[in-house]
Amino acid sequence: MSFHLCSSPSSLLHDPNLLSVHPKSTPRSFFSSYNPNSSPFHSRNHLQTIHVSVQEAIPHETHIEKPNLDANPPDAGSRRYAWVNPKSPRASQLRRKSYDSRYSSLVKLAESLDACASNEADVSDVITGFGSNLFEQDAVVTLNNMTNPETAPLVLNNLLETIKKPSREVILYNVTMKVLRKSKDLENSEKLFDDMLQRGVKPDNATFTTLISCARQCGLPKRAVEWFEKMPSFGCEPDNVTLAAMIDSYGRAGNVEMALSLYDRARTEKWRIDAVTFSTLIRIYGYSGNYDGCLNIYEEMKSLGVKPNLVIYNRLLDSMGKAKRPWQAKIIHKDLISNGFEPNWSTYAALIRAYGRARYGDDALVIYREMKEKGLELTVILYNTLLSMCADIGYVDEAFEIFQDMKSSGTCEPDSWTFSSLITVYSCCGRVSEAEAALFEMREAGFEPTLFVLTSVIQCYGKAKQVDDVVRTFDQVLELGITPDDRFCGCLLNVMTQTPSEEIGKLIECVEKAKPKLGHVVKMLVQDENCEEGVFKKEASELIDSIGPDVKKAYLNCLIDLCVNLNKLEKACEILQLGMECDIYSGLQSKSATQWSLHLKSLSLGAALTALHVWMNDLTEAALTSGEEFPPLLGINTGHGKHKYSDKGLAAVLESHLKELNAPFHEASDKVGWFLTTSVAAKAWLESRSSSGEVSV
């Protein structure tokens, strides 16, 4: 009795990675692999056949025969047999030697085909020079190891012509498409698909998943969606991994509804979702303004064990910047570092935008300096973001440093926005010479000052009490044919609050030209025109109705400040009352069972003192006239910050004022910006104040 020992290529054909349409280099593993058991040529096809018998010595050279696809083997009498125990180590060595030799030769053939010229003649010569016939499984291995997208289709055509009756032509097409996908050649992949149909070859799931993944790699999500939606017409049903990949494609193609619908299904059916798809979901939620959704996706992917990549971290940082949540950007940045990622340019840019928009000045400057240390270049937009932040929070020296760095970078040139921010920085602190120098440099660079810039210049002259220069700049605005807007007129109004009373008349003329309604109200206020009761409030109300919502509070603050400066408390109270009625000053007073409070956080100094005066009068009436019981505590909240261009905040000014009044309010040690007193102390002080005849604060 003897055994016929064959070295079978079944290990090759049963390795799904070799028949998969995906290259080994791709990180994605979510498309279908072929099922080799469905192929009819697996059972009897052999790459090499070795015959050994125990009756004769093992030959020095093993006879290698050509594979035969015929189901009926040739006459056994023509072969030489040598029996060997199939379980012996020798049998295993023979199998491996035979398989490795054949596979290595096919890999070398693939390399030769990659290197040859892309024409039919040269491809045919290389295949003919292989020295033995190629069979269907040989063709699969050869094409699977090719990388040249120009010669692969020619090789496919040659093999289809030379191989007799291939049983699964679709596999040959799929592995050829995989070669084209390696080079992101979607156009020729689609042509290959058309060739399949012309030959009557029916595409399978792997065909479509290869085309879909190729379109995704090419950054063409709409094409990926088109191929996905063609699958049902060819009788192909996408599996869960393909569906999960389509979340990314639909999201990138702009079909958010379909992407989120698939994601909901993925969560229910527990599909495997990769980091790329999670990144797209974060982008979808970020674009729609659902920033909590971004964070929820981040937490879900972590709970599923999917590790975030740097792209995901950068998108999260960008979303938190748009949401003005710098504290969450800080947390995400720490996660990024702790998970071993090195921040790249996009990371730093997202952090600068996040901190800059939220006016986290110190944090933004730390990131800026870290970028400089690492030799990373900033764009004009990033420089301008930093300068705009400095203008808003009063970082004058830092702004100058950033501006000089920008000019010396060699890669960025200051633009109109750059000069605008720099002039604003100098203007808000009254540095006239620096602001004028920046304005001159702006013109030298070819940029004409905008209304925004000229508004800042007027503010600068106003702070320096150079009223004539304010008037001169105003005239320039008119000469340039620029129409003053609400913000510009508001700046003129603000300058009035800093101008000596004897020079206010010069500015009233400017205001009357810029905005007659505002000029009329200011004239009534300053010149103390005699008018019937309620007329001034009516005129002020019409003015407020005529301006934009973003400047209403600023106008009221300035008008009240002007009243306080001119010692016209009654008109100040009228304007405050108007602001409360129009819901511009909302939530100034609050009451609870344990505390009554006055909230001054968003008010100017004059408006805050006026609100304090009104509140004290209300408390006096409640305690002494109505007999209303006070809660245990009374408090005044000023906020905990100081004005960005002032040495003192509202809290410091109010504390000094309360001391002048001998009021029993004291700064709370555990609540920054709060001044508290007890009901007993407050009543005693109010009674004392009433008996002494004090009527104002």
XYZ file of C-alpha atoms in Angstrom:
697
model
C 0.000 0.000 0.000
C 1.348 3.446 -0.843
C 0.276 6.997 -0.428
C 0.237 9.728 -3.081
C 1.754 12.720 -1.271
C 1.032 16.114 -2.853
C 2.187 19.557 -1.903
C -1.074 21.427 -2.226
C -1.500 25.179 -2.587
C -4.577 24.976 -0.409
C -2.869 27.084 2.242
C -2.504 29.826 -0.335
C -6.098 29.613 -1.493
C -7.505 29.403 1.993
C -5.685 32.501 3.169
C -8.322 35.246 2.898
C -5.660 37.924 2.957
C -4.252 36.699 -0.333
C -7.568 36.631 -2.129
C -8.852 39.782 -0.467
C -9.223 42.799 -2.654
C -7.406 44.915 -0.110
C -3.692 45.682 -0.056
C -1.722 44.639 2.966
C -0.763 48.230 3.557
C -4.300 49.529 4.027
C -5.367 50.153 7.597
C -8.980 49.371 6.832
C -10.288 45.821 7.303
C -13.992 46.443 6.925
C -14.689 45.075 3.461
C -15.666 41.564 2.467
C -13.003 38.929 1.750
C -13.563 36.184 -0.726
C -14.653 32.768 0.431
C -12.189 30.401 -1.189
C -14.386 27.419 -0.457
C -16.830 28.662 -3.072
C -14.250 28.418 -5.861
C -14.456 25.201 -7.911
C -10.730 24.864 -8.514
C -9.525 24.310 -4.955
C -9.834 20.559 -4.613
C -7.658 19.175 -7.375
C -5.337 21.983 -8.451
C -1.698 21.587 -7.368
C 1.178 23.949 -7.819
C 3.704 21.097 -7.539
C 3.413 17.320 -7.309
C 6.057 15.174 -5.596
C 6.077 11.346 -5.696
C 8.257 9.364 -3.300
C 8.270 5.612 -2.648
C 9.774 3.614 0.212
C 10.986 1.021 -2.308
C 13.554 3.388 -3.776
C 15.954 5.981 -2.455
C 14.860 9.553 -2.233
C 16.089 11.246 -5.397
C 18.499 14.161 -5.175
C 16.296 16.160 -7.522
C 12.572 16.213 -6.994
C 10.542 15.959 -10.177
C 8.215 19.002 -10.545
C 5.280 18.612 -12.858
C 3.053 21.328 -14.278
C -0.217 21.816 -12.493
C -3.220 20.309 -14.178
C -6.693 21.761 -13.893
C -8.225 18.658 -15.436
C -10.479 16.884 -12.953
C -9.104 13.509 -14.138
C -5.414 13.051 -13.360
C -3.189 11.501 -16.009
C -2.402 7.802 -16.010
C -0.782 6.966 -12.690
C 1.412 4.394 -14.405
C 3.447 7.110 -16.072
C 4.509 8.560 -12.709
C 7.156 7.499 -10.257
C 6.005 7.065 -6.689
C 7.869 6.914 -3.390
C 5.934 6.284 -0.229
C 6.587 8.540 2.732
C 4.671 8.889 5.914
C 2.586 12.066 5.479
C 2.996 12.776 9.174
C 6.772 12.718 9.057
C 8.887 15.935 9.199
C 10.216 15.082 5.742
C 6.734 15.359 4.247
C 6.235 18.783 5.833
C 9.588 19.966 4.487
C 8.705 18.796 0.992
C 5.404 20.614 1.083
C 6.962 23.850 2.262
C 9.835 23.646 -0.193
C 7.445 23.084 -3.072
C 5.013 25.834 -2.009
C 7.669 28.430 -1.193
C 9.450 27.853 -4.448
C 6.318 28.278 -6.526
C 5.037 31.276 -4.564
C 8.436 33.012 -4.682
C 8.589 32.574 -8.425
C 5.126 34.128 -8.786
C 6.146 37.095 -6.634
C 9.216 37.580 -8.848
C 6.969 37.400 -11.886
C 4.802 40.153 -10.394
C 7.903 42.288 -9.832
C 9.005 41.758 -13.429
C 5.578 42.737 -14.712
C 5.622 45.884 -12.569
C 8.980 46.850 -14.058
C 8.236 46.143 -17.704
C 6.926 48.674 -20.217
C 3.184 49.162 -20.225
C 2.405 47.607 -23.586
C 0.877 44.280 -24.538
C 3.993 42.952 -26.265
C 6.338 43.439 -23.305
C 3.766 42.081 -20.853
C 3.294 39.003 -23.061
C 7.059 38.467 -23.290
C 7.457 38.545 -19.485
C 4.608 36.088 -18.956
C 5.869 33.779 -21.717
C 9.362 33.916 -20.252
C 8.063 32.567 -16.952
C 8.735 29.098 -18.298
C 5.534 27.336 -17.319
C 1.848 27.801 -17.817
C 0.003 30.010 -15.406
C -3.210 28.765 -13.910
C -6.046 30.657 -12.361
C -4.724 30.578 -8.806
C -1.281 31.578 -10.129
C -2.892 34.576 -11.807
C -4.542 35.599 -8.540
C -1.249 35.445 -6.644
C 0.618 37.322 -9.379
C -1.905 40.148 -9.685
C -2.270 40.368 -5.918
C 1.453 41.116 -5.619
C 1.597 43.744 -8.360
C 1.793 47.488 -7.696
C 1.994 49.071 -11.181
C -1.476 50.377 -12.159
C -0.441 50.810 -15.791
C 0.628 47.220 -16.456
C -1.874 45.422 -14.193
C -4.855 45.780 -16.615
C -2.646 44.518 -19.484
C -1.601 41.530 -17.380
C -5.236 40.821 -16.603
C -6.198 40.866 -20.298
C -3.303 38.572 -21.184
C -4.198 36.075 -18.463
C -7.876 36.072 -19.380
C -6.890 35.162 -22.932
C -4.386 32.449 -22.011
C -6.164 30.779 -19.095
C -8.669 28.254 -20.344
C -12.137 28.723 -18.925
C -11.319 30.561 -15.666
C -13.912 29.603 -13.077
C -14.016 32.885 -11.165
C -13.100 35.740 -13.472
C -14.515 38.214 -10.959
C -11.647 37.430 -8.566
C -9.098 38.329 -11.223
C -10.872 41.628 -11.852
C -11.097 42.358 -8.130
C -7.398 41.830 -7.417
C -6.583 44.011 -10.446
C -8.831 46.732 -9.041
C -6.927 46.383 -5.809
C -3.688 47.217 -7.647
C -5.352 50.343 -9.058
C -6.634 51.250 -5.615
C -3.072 51.202 -4.251
C -2.367 54.097 -6.621
C -5.738 55.781 -5.966
C -6.633 55.305 -9.634
C -10.420 55.418 -9.469
C -10.852 56.333 -13.123
C -9.232 53.138 -14.426
C -10.934 51.092 -11.712
C -14.270 52.275 -13.068
C -13.165 51.438 -16.631
C -12.257 47.970 -15.426
C -15.754 47.638 -14.005
C -17.202 48.486 -17.420
C -14.943 45.855 -18.999
C -16.302 43.287 -16.545
C -19.850 43.982 -17.624
C -18.917 43.807 -21.322
C -17.378 40.350 -20.758
C -20.499 39.251 -18.944
C -18.730 38.993 -15.577
C -21.073 39.719 -12.694
C -19.538 41.929 -9.964
C -19.721 40.724 -6.376
C -19.595 42.433 -2.993
C -15.807 42.606 -3.068
C -15.948 44.464 -6.394
C -18.092 47.206 -4.941
C -16.228 47.452 -1.642
C -12.973 47.848 -3.571
C -14.448 50.654 -5.677
C -15.977 52.295 -2.597
C -12.718 52.176 -0.659
C -10.814 53.496 -3.690
C -13.212 56.457 -3.947
C -12.791 57.149 -0.213
C -9.012 57.048 -0.505
C -9.224 59.462 -3.436
C -11.246 61.877 -1.299
C -14.332 61.447 -3.475
C -17.094 60.573 -1.008
C -19.889 61.297 -3.499
C -18.486 58.687 -5.876
C -18.281 56.235 -2.977
C -21.953 56.871 -2.300
C -22.801 56.324 -5.993
C -21.073 52.930 -6.019
C -22.679 51.964 -2.733
C -26.132 52.762 -4.055
C -25.507 50.647 -7.193
C -25.009 47.467 -5.166
C -28.684 46.405 -4.895
C -29.181 46.589 -8.682
C -26.475 43.897 -9.061
C -27.927 41.708 -6.334
C -25.225 42.649 -3.817
C -26.084 43.191 -0.180
C -23.561 45.296 1.810
C -22.386 43.793 5.056
C -22.147 45.660 8.356
C -18.552 46.670 7.857
C -19.315 48.238 4.508
C -22.334 50.011 5.975
C -20.190 51.347 8.815
C -17.673 52.685 6.282
C -20.501 54.442 4.460
C -21.205 56.572 7.538
C -17.956 58.341 6.697
C -18.738 58.611 2.977
C -22.258 59.957 3.457
C -20.984 62.413 6.035
C -18.249 63.700 3.745
C -20.667 63.842 0.813
C -22.918 66.165 2.796
C -25.789 63.725 3.353
C -25.797 64.223 7.113
C -29.226 62.673 7.614
C -28.167 59.381 6.006
C -24.851 59.355 7.878
C -26.522 59.840 11.248
C -29.210 57.304 10.368
C -26.547 54.706 9.624
C -24.745 55.640 12.829
C -27.908 55.088 14.876
C -28.254 51.681 13.239
C -24.591 50.961 13.908
C -25.057 51.648 17.609
C -28.119 49.390 17.766
C -26.593 46.510 15.808
C -23.114 47.008 17.307
C -21.221 47.401 14.034
C -17.520 47.860 14.186
C -16.717 51.519 13.458
C -13.200 52.745 12.752
C -11.515 55.948 13.882
C -11.930 57.568 10.440
C -15.710 57.249 10.670
C -15.755 58.630 14.212
C -13.694 61.554 12.949
C -16.304 62.262 10.268
C -19.107 62.109 12.849
C -17.281 64.658 15.002
C -16.906 66.886 11.956
C -20.640 66.547 11.161
C -21.652 67.557 14.664
C -19.103 70.362 14.694
C -20.377 71.876 11.441
C -23.967 71.727 12.702
C -23.015 73.482 15.942
C -23.837 70.446 18.106
C -20.687 70.629 20.207
C -22.082 68.387 22.922
C -22.566 65.806 20.163
C -18.845 66.054 19.355
C -17.957 65.275 22.954
C -20.495 62.428 23.120
C -18.938 60.807 20.034
C -15.512 61.162 21.635
C -16.681 59.435 24.822
C -18.483 56.686 22.874
C -15.445 55.807 20.808
C -13.322 55.579 23.950
C -15.893 53.324 25.618
C -15.811 51.033 22.548
C -12.036 50.764 22.745
C -11.389 52.728 19.545
C -8.273 54.819 20.060
C -8.577 58.434 18.898
C -6.015 59.550 16.355
C -4.473 62.981 16.000
C -7.041 64.036 13.390
C -9.841 63.357 15.883
C -8.100 65.327 18.626
C -7.564 68.253 16.261
C -11.203 68.240 15.169
C -12.344 68.173 18.771
C -10.077 71.112 19.594
C -11.406 73.022 16.608
C -15.008 72.329 17.648
C -14.365 73.442 21.225
C -12.825 76.635 19.844
C -15.956 77.372 17.819
C -18.053 76.598 20.890
C -15.928 79.003 22.978
C -15.169 76.275 25.487
C -11.471 76.771 26.135
C -11.584 74.750 29.345
C -12.661 71.671 27.371
C -9.975 72.365 24.787
C -7.488 72.225 27.667
C -8.786 68.810 28.772
C -8.619 67.405 25.235
C -5.094 68.779 24.814
C -4.029 66.994 28.005
C -5.617 63.745 26.773
C -3.715 64.088 23.509
C -0.391 64.429 25.320
C -1.089 61.682 27.860
C -1.945 59.238 25.044
C 1.477 59.708 23.515
C 0.646 61.975 20.583
C 2.909 64.793 19.502
C 0.941 67.967 18.678
C 1.329 69.015 15.054
C 0.726 72.337 13.335
C -3.034 71.756 13.140
C -3.133 71.041 16.870
C -1.406 74.291 17.755
C -3.516 76.271 15.280
C -6.740 74.887 16.789
C -5.524 75.738 20.300
C -4.615 79.306 19.339
C -8.045 79.772 17.768
C -9.779 78.252 20.812
C -7.861 80.305 23.380
C -7.800 83.443 21.224
C -11.559 83.522 20.641
C -12.243 82.976 24.332
C -9.633 85.585 25.328
C -7.548 83.080 27.310
C -4.546 85.313 26.787
C -1.912 83.521 28.850
C -2.804 80.091 27.452
C -2.758 81.382 23.879
C 0.660 82.959 24.374
C 2.054 79.725 25.832
C 0.961 77.847 22.692
C 2.323 80.623 20.468
C 5.755 80.454 22.116
C 5.770 76.658 21.975
C 5.167 76.850 18.235
C 8.060 79.260 17.857
C 10.358 76.994 19.880
C 9.533 74.075 17.590
C 10.128 76.140 14.467
C 6.518 75.995 13.311
C 5.409 78.890 11.135
C 2.242 80.840 11.863
C -0.122 81.986 9.155
C -1.421 85.530 8.809
C -4.736 84.378 10.247
C -3.099 82.955 13.375
C -1.022 86.095 13.897
C -4.158 88.206 13.493
C -6.081 86.008 15.930
C -3.402 86.612 18.554
C -3.298 90.359 17.862
C -7.084 90.648 18.019
C -7.036 88.837 21.357
C -4.348 91.185 22.663
C -6.460 94.164 21.567
C -9.466 92.823 23.452
C -7.663 92.062 26.712
C -5.164 94.911 26.731
C -1.901 92.968 26.151
C -0.032 95.908 24.648
C 3.589 94.742 24.936
C 2.691 91.228 23.822
C 0.906 92.625 20.761
C 4.004 94.587 19.774
C 6.165 91.449 20.207
C 3.838 89.391 17.999
C 3.695 92.130 15.362
C 7.492 92.356 15.189
C 7.774 88.567 14.977
C 5.279 88.546 12.128
C 7.245 91.125 10.148
C 10.533 89.275 10.674
C 9.115 85.811 9.920
C 9.797 86.087 6.199
C 6.628 84.139 5.447
C 3.864 86.538 6.496
C 3.123 90.120 5.658
C 0.796 92.230 7.826
C -2.586 92.862 6.237
C -5.352 95.357 6.974
C -6.661 93.272 9.883
C -3.170 93.124 11.398
C -2.815 96.901 11.440
C -6.382 97.324 12.684
C -5.712 95.140 15.721
C -2.394 96.835 16.476
C -3.912 100.323 16.249
C -6.777 99.186 18.489
C -4.300 97.982 21.122
C -2.520 101.344 21.195
C -5.744 103.335 20.967
C -7.455 101.697 23.923
C -4.615 102.662 26.240
C -4.149 106.140 24.776
C -0.698 105.636 23.231
C -1.083 108.300 20.584
C 2.411 108.236 19.067
C 2.418 104.435 18.662
C -1.094 104.458 17.154
C -0.123 107.201 14.699
C 3.047 105.314 13.743
C 1.037 102.133 13.113
C -1.458 104.128 11.027
C 1.385 105.607 8.969
C 2.926 102.134 8.459
C -0.469 100.819 7.401
C -0.735 103.463 4.693
C 2.859 102.835 3.604
C 1.975 99.145 3.165
C -0.788 100.150 0.754
C -3.805 99.773 3.038
C -6.245 102.609 3.446
C -7.655 102.887 6.968
C -11.144 101.488 7.336
C -13.937 102.959 9.429
C -12.998 100.447 12.125
C -9.427 101.774 12.203
C -10.498 105.424 12.242
C -12.912 104.623 15.074
C -9.974 103.264 17.071
C -7.924 106.387 16.279
C -10.727 108.620 17.567
C -10.866 106.512 20.719
C -7.112 106.995 21.155
C -7.304 110.778 20.833
C -10.277 110.789 23.201
C -8.360 108.927 25.892
C -5.519 111.393 25.508
C -8.091 114.255 25.678
C -6.920 115.577 22.316
C -10.365 116.785 21.275
C -9.163 118.781 18.257
C -7.557 115.635 16.826
C -10.833 113.811 17.345
C -12.625 116.474 15.301
C -9.898 116.385 12.623
C -10.168 112.587 12.296
C -13.958 112.858 12.109
C -13.641 115.304 9.232
C -11.305 112.842 7.461
C -13.998 110.185 7.680
C -16.477 112.453 5.924
C -13.882 113.526 3.334
C -13.215 109.877 2.483
C -16.910 109.438 1.776
C -17.323 106.935 4.607
C -20.714 106.842 6.294
C -20.385 106.668 10.104
C -22.046 103.580 11.587
C -23.541 102.947 15.042
C -20.224 101.810 16.465
C -18.436 104.939 15.233
C -21.106 107.200 16.754
C -20.938 105.188 19.961
C -17.203 105.842 20.076
C -17.834 109.599 19.764
C -20.341 109.298 22.613
C -17.767 107.444 24.711
C -15.166 110.141 24.024
C -17.648 112.708 25.362
C -17.679 110.906 28.731
C -13.911 111.534 28.978
C -13.950 115.130 27.691
C -13.947 118.264 29.890
C -17.373 119.914 29.881
C -16.057 123.068 28.219
C -15.017 121.098 25.099
C -18.037 118.819 24.747
C -19.671 121.319 22.364
C -17.036 120.489 19.688
C -18.028 116.842 19.819
C -21.773 117.550 19.810
C -21.350 119.155 16.381
C -19.655 115.970 15.121
C -22.371 113.755 16.577
C -25.119 115.887 15.032
C -23.527 115.431 11.592
C -22.967 111.696 12.070
C -26.306 110.795 13.672
C -28.781 113.656 14.112
C -31.046 111.711 16.481
C -28.156 110.995 18.854
C -27.002 114.614 18.580
C -30.472 115.815 19.573
C -30.599 113.571 22.681
C -27.087 114.573 23.761
C -27.907 118.248 23.258
C -31.020 117.899 25.448
C -28.928 116.216 28.114
C -25.918 118.538 28.076
C -27.569 121.897 27.508
C -30.325 121.163 30.022
C -33.073 122.179 27.609
C -36.399 122.823 29.289
C -38.908 120.237 28.198
C -42.028 118.617 29.493
C -41.805 115.601 31.765
C -41.222 112.383 29.818
C -40.073 114.121 26.621
C -36.385 113.350 27.197
C -37.137 109.692 27.926
C -39.305 109.508 24.803
C -36.516 110.952 22.619
C -33.996 108.559 24.173
C -36.369 105.631 23.541
C -36.668 106.554 19.850
C -32.888 106.722 19.627
C -32.495 103.240 21.149
C -35.085 101.859 18.739
C -33.095 103.216 15.782
C -29.770 101.487 16.578
C -28.589 97.877 16.387
C -29.020 95.486 19.321
C -25.256 95.019 19.690
C -24.701 98.696 20.649
C -27.828 99.474 22.682
C -26.245 98.789 26.080
C -23.075 100.695 25.137
C -25.138 103.766 24.167
C -27.115 103.660 27.414
C -23.962 103.192 29.487
C -22.341 106.225 27.839
C -25.444 108.405 28.202
C -25.686 107.539 31.913
C -21.946 108.178 32.396
C -22.396 111.559 30.745
C -25.293 112.334 33.088
C -23.235 111.347 36.144
C -20.287 113.452 34.976
C -22.607 116.450 34.587
C -24.272 115.696 37.936
C -27.679 115.079 36.336
C -28.798 112.117 38.408
C -32.482 112.429 37.527
C -31.818 111.993 33.817
C -29.421 109.135 34.608
C -32.240 107.359 36.464
C -34.587 107.937 33.514
C -32.134 106.312 31.124
C -31.557 103.385 33.524
C -35.301 102.891 33.809
C -35.584 102.969 30.007
C -32.917 100.280 29.750
C -34.765 98.071 32.212
C -38.082 98.544 30.410
C -36.484 97.644 27.082
C -34.863 94.588 28.708
C -31.411 95.944 27.869
C -30.541 95.992 31.559
C -32.030 92.680 32.646
C -31.585 90.932 35.960
C -30.126 93.901 37.822
C -31.950 92.900 41.000
C -32.762 89.444 42.312
C -34.549 88.206 45.409
C -34.568 84.876 47.235
C -35.607 83.755 50.686
C -32.043 84.078 51.960
C -30.569 86.986 49.969
C -31.465 90.097 47.988
C -28.834 91.081 45.414
C -27.821 93.866 43.044
C -25.904 92.752 39.928
C -23.624 95.393 38.387
C -21.297 93.194 36.355
C -22.067 94.465 32.832
C -22.505 98.141 33.686
C -20.220 101.115 33.201
C -19.092 102.963 36.322
C -21.733 105.686 35.999
C -24.485 103.161 35.283
C -23.378 101.038 38.262
C -23.493 104.011 40.656
C -26.909 104.968 39.300
C -28.213 101.405 39.762
C -26.814 101.415 43.315
C -28.650 104.679 44.018
C -31.950 103.224 42.743
C -31.476 100.012 44.747
C -30.704 101.848 47.960
C -33.872 103.901 47.513
C -35.867 100.698 46.885
C -34.419 99.149 50.064
C -35.259 102.268 52.039
C -38.847 102.191 50.856
C -39.146 98.443 51.541
C -37.726 98.659 55.052
C -38.988 102.003 56.316
C -42.185 102.632 54.368
C -43.619 99.219 53.485
C -42.239 97.454 56.540
C -41.065 94.553 54.401
C -38.815 92.037 56.109
C -35.283 91.687 54.742
C -33.710 88.276 54.171
C -30.632 87.386 56.275
C -28.196 88.693 53.644
C -27.994 91.547 51.134
C -25.304 91.514 48.460
C -23.796 93.515 45.592
C -22.101 91.615 42.753
C -19.549 93.543 40.665
C -17.845 90.635 38.921
C -14.260 89.677 39.642
C -12.390 91.278 36.740
C -10.909 94.675 36.168
C -11.339 96.727 33.012
C -8.833 95.589 30.407
C -7.364 99.080 29.899
C -7.786 100.327 33.463
C -5.792 99.802 36.613
C -8.956 99.423 38.659
C -11.996 97.244 38.274
C -15.574 98.059 39.176
C -15.143 96.211 42.473
C -12.323 98.505 43.606
C -14.206 101.666 42.641
C -17.402 100.474 44.325
C -15.559 99.461 47.493
C -14.133 102.962 47.757
C -17.567 104.481 47.153
C -19.231 102.300 49.791
C -16.635 103.418 52.315
C -17.431 107.062 51.512
C -21.090 106.305 52.218
C -20.182 104.455 55.389
C -22.333 101.599 54.052
C -22.029 98.302 55.983
C -21.170 96.221 52.880
C -17.877 94.342 53.047
C -16.070 92.264 50.450
C -16.778 88.550 50.901
C -13.664 86.457 51.473
C -15.108 83.353 49.813
C -16.976 85.010 46.908
C -14.866 87.151 44.592
C -16.586 90.360 43.469
C -19.303 90.170 46.131
C -20.002 92.710 48.874
C -22.303 91.421 51.612
C -24.055 92.690 54.705
C -26.647 91.408 57.153
C -30.243 92.554 57.259
C -29.744 94.059 60.729
C -26.750 96.138 59.659
C -28.469 97.211 56.432
C -31.631 98.390 58.228
C -29.644 100.316 60.800
C -27.659 102.081 58.078
C -30.762 102.882 55.996
C -32.535 104.341 59.056
C -29.485 106.438 59.876
C -29.246 107.622 56.276
C -32.971 108.506 56.179
C -32.879 110.444 59.437
C -29.898 112.477 58.268
C -31.765 113.437 55.077
C -29.395 111.759 52.587
C -31.172 111.113 49.324
C -28.393 110.071 46.982
C -25.382 107.870 46.838
